[in-house]
Short mmCIF file of C-alpha atoms in Angstrom, two decimals:
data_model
loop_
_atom_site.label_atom_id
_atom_site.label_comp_id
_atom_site.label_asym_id
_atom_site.label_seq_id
_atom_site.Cartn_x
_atom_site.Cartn_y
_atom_site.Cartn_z
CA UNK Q 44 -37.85 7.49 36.10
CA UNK Q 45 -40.43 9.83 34.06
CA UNK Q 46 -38.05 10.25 31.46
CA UNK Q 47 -37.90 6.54 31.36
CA UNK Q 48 -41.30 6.08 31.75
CA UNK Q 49 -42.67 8.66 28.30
CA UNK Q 50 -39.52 6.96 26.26
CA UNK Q 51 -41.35 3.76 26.45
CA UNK Q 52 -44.92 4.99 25.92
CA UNK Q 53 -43.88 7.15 22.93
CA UNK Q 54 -41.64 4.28 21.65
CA UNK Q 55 -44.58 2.00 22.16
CA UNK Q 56 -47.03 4.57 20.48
CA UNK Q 57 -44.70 5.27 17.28
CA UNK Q 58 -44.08 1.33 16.87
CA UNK Q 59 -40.21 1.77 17.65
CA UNK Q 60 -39.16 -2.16 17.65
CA UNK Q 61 -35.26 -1.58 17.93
CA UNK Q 62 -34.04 -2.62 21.46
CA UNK Q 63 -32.81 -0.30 23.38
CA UNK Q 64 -31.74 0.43 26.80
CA UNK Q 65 -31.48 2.53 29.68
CA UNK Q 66 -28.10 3.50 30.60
CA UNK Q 67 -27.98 3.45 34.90
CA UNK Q 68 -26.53 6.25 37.36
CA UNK Q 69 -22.94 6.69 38.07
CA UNK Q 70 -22.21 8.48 41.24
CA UNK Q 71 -18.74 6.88 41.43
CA UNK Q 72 -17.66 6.73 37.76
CA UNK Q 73 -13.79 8.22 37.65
CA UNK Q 74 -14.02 10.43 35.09
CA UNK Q 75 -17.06 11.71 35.93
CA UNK Q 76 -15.34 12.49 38.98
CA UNK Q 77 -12.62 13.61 37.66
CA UNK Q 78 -14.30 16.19 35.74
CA UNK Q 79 -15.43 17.77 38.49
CA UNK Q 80 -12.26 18.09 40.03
CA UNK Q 81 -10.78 19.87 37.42
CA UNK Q 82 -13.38 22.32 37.29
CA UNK Q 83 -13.62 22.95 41.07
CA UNK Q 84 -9.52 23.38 41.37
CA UNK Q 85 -9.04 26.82 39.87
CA UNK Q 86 -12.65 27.95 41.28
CA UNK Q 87 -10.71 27.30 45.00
CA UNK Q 88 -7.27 28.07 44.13
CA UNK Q 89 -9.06 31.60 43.40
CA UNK Q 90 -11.34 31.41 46.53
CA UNK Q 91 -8.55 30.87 49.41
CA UNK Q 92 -7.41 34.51 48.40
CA UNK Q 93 -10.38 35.28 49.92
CA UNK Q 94 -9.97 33.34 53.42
CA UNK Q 95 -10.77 29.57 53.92
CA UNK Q 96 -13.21 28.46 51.05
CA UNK Q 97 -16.35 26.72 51.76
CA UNK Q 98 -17.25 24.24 48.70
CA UNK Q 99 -21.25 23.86 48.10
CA UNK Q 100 -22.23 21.58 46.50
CA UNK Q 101 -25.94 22.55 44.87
CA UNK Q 102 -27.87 19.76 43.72
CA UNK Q 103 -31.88 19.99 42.74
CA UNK Q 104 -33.75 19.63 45.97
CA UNK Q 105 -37.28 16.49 46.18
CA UNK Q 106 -39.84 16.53 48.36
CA UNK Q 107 -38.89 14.58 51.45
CA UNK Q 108 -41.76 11.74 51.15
CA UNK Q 109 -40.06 10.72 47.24
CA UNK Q 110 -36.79 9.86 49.41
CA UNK Q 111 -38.90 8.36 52.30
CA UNK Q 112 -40.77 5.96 49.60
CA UNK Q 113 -37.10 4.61 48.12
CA UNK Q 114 -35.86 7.19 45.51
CA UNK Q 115 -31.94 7.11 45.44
CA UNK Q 116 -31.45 10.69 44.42
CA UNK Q 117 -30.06 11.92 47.71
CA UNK Q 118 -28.29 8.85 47.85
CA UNK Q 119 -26.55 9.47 44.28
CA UNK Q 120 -25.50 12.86 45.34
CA UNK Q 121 -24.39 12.12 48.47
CA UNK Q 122 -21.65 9.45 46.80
CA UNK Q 123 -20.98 11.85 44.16
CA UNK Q 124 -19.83 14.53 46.45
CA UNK Q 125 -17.89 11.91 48.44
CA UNK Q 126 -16.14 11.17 45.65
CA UNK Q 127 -15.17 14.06 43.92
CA UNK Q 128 -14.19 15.20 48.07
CA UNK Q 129 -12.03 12.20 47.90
CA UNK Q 130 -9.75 13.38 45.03
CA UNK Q 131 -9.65 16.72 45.97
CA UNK Q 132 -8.25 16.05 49.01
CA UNK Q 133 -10.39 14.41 51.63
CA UNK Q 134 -13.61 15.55 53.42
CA UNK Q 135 -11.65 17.89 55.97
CA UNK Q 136 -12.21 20.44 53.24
CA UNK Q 137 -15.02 22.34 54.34
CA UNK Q 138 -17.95 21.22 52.11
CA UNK Q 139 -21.87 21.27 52.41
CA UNK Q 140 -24.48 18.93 50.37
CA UNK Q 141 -27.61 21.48 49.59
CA UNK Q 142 -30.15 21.85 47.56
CA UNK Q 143 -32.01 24.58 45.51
CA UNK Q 144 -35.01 25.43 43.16
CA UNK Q 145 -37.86 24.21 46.15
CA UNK Q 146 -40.97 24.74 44.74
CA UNK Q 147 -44.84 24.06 47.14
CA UNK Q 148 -45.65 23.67 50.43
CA UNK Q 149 -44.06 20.36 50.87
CA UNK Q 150 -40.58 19.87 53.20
CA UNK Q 151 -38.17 19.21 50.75
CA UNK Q 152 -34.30 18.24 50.82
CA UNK Q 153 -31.95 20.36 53.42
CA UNK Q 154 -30.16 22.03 54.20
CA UNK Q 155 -31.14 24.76 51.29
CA UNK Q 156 -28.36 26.23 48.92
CA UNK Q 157 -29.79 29.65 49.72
CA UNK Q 158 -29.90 28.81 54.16
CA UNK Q 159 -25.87 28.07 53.23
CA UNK Q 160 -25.12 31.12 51.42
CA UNK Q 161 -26.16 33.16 54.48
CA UNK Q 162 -24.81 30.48 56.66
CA UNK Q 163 -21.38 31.17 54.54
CA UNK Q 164 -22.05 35.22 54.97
CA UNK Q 165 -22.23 34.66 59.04
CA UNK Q 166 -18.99 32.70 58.89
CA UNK Q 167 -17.21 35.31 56.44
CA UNK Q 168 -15.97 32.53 54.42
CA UNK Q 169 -15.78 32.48 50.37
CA UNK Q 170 -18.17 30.11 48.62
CA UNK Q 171 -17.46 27.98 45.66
CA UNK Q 172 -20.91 26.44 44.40
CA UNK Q 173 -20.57 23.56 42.21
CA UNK Q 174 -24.00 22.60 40.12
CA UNK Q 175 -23.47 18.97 41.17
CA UNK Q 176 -26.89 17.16 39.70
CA UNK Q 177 -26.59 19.12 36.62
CA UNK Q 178 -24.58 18.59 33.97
CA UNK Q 179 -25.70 21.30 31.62
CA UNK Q 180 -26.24 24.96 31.63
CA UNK Q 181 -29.84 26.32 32.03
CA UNK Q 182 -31.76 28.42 34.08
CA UNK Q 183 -30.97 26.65 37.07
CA UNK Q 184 -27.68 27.17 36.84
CA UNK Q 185 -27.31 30.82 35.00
CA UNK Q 186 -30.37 32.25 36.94
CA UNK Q 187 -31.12 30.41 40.19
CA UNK Q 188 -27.29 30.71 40.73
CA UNK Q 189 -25.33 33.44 38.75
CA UNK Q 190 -27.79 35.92 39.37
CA UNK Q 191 -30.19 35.52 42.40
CA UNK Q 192 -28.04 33.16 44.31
CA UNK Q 193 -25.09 35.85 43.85
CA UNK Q 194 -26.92 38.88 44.75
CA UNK Q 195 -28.27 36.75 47.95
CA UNK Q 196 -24.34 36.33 48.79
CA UNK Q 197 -23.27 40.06 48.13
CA UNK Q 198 -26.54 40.81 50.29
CA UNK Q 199 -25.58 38.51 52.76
CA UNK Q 200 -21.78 39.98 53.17
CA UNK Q 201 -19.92 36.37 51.74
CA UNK Q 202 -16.68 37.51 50.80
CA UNK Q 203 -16.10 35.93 47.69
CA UNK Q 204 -18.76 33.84 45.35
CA UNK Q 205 -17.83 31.36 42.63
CA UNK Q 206 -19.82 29.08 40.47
CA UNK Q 207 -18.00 26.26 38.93
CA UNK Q 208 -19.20 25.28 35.65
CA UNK Q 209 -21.61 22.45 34.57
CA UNK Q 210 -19.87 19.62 33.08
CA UNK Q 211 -20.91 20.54 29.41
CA UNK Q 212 -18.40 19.08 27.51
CA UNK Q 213 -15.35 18.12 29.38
CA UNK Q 214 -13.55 16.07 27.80
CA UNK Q 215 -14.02 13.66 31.12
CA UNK Q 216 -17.49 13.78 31.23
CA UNK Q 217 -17.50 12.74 27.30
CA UNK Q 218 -15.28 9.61 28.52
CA UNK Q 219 -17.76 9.01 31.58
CA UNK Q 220 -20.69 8.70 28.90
CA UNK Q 221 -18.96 6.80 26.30
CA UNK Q 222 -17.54 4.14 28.57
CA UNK Q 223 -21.89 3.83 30.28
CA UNK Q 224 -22.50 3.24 26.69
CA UNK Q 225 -20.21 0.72 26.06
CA UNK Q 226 -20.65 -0.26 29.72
CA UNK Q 227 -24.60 -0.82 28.73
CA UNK Q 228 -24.16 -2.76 25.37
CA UNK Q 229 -21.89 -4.99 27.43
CA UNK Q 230 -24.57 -5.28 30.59
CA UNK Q 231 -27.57 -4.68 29.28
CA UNK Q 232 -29.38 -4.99 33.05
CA UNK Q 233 -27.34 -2.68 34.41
CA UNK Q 234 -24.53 -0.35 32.74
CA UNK Q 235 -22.18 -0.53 36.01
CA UNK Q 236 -20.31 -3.77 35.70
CA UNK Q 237 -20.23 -4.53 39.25
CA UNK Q 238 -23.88 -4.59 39.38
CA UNK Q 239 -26.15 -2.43 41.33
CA UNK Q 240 -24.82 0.36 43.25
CA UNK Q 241 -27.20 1.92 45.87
CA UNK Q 242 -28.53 -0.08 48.81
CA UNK Q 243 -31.20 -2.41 48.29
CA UNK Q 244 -34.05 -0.47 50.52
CA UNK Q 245 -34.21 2.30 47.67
CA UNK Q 246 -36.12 0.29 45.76
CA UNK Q 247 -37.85 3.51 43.34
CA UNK Q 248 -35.00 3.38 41.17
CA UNK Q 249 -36.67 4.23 37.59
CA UNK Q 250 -33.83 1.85 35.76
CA UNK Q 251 -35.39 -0.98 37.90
CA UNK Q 252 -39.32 0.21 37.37
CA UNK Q 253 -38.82 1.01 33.21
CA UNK Q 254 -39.01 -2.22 31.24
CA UNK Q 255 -36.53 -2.71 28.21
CA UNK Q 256 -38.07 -2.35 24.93
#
């Protein structure tokens, strides 16, 4: 919604007349998914030498009152994970929704990605963290968890700790934003073609609140 929200005052400020839109979420879009999968698959093919993996999936944590007032975030991720779960094989693979990089005094998003890694260390089981609200490499992902995150898990005795990559460009994630751009020249109100996705109580969608130019 910010990023929405400086687009239009910059476009606005530099006289930018060409219409444009904003392209919406996809939680359930099937190669998005599907990139996922086939980055998680060798990630826990590698883990179960290790004993019975434990997927987590890491997403950037909010302050609790932003979900409480209507933002879909949590939401987003929680579909996400359900399915990419789906296609790997169903939800009785053990899995955990978390979320890292909390910042203030504020209660954010739980459980944290850090309260799981030691969670994973009690329970002696492998981890395989997927970055699964980030789809690019930064210091998120190559600080918060291939170095602190990592030394937290050798500190906290996990057997085994993997980090699946961030979508980058996989070759399904490429299809996944093509097909929201054609999706969005087609529906210009909404780039899913079914029309909105996430329940009608989380109402601080920033698609819905930014106004096309």
């Amino acid at each position: 919604g910010s990023a929405f929200a400086e687009w239009n005052t910059q476009a606005k400020k530099q006289g930018l007349s060409a219409m444009h839109h904003p392209v919406c979420c996809y939680p359930f879009d099937a190669h998005f998914t599907d990139a996922h999968v086939q980055l998680i698959k060798p990630a826990l093919e590698e883990a179960v030498k290790y004993g019975t993996p434990r997927i987590l999936f890491s997403a950037h944590g909010l302050p609790q009152k932003l979900i409480r007032k209507g933002d879909p975030y949590q939401w987003q991720v929680e579909r996400a994970v359900q399915a990419i779960m789906r296609k790997l094989g169903g939800a009785a693979l053990d899995h955990v929704v978390c979320y890292q990089s909390k910042v203030g005094r504020l209660k954010w998003l739980s459980p944290s990605t850090e309260d799981e890694i030691v969670r994973a260390g009690d329970n002696q089981v492998p981890v395989v963290v997927v970055p699964i609200a980030f789809v690019s490499e930064h210091s998120e992902t190559r600080v918060e968890l291939d170095i602190e995150y990592k030394a937290l898990a050798e500190r906290s005795g996990v057997p085994h700790y993997a980090r699946v990559p961030a979508l980058g460009i996989h070759p399904e994630f490429i299809k996944s934003l093509a097909w929201l751009v054609e999706a969005t020249k087609l529906y210009p109100s909404c780039s899913n073609a079914l029309g909105r996705q996430c329940p009608k109580d989380l109402g601080k969608c920033g698609f819905r609140e930014w106004k096309v130019g």
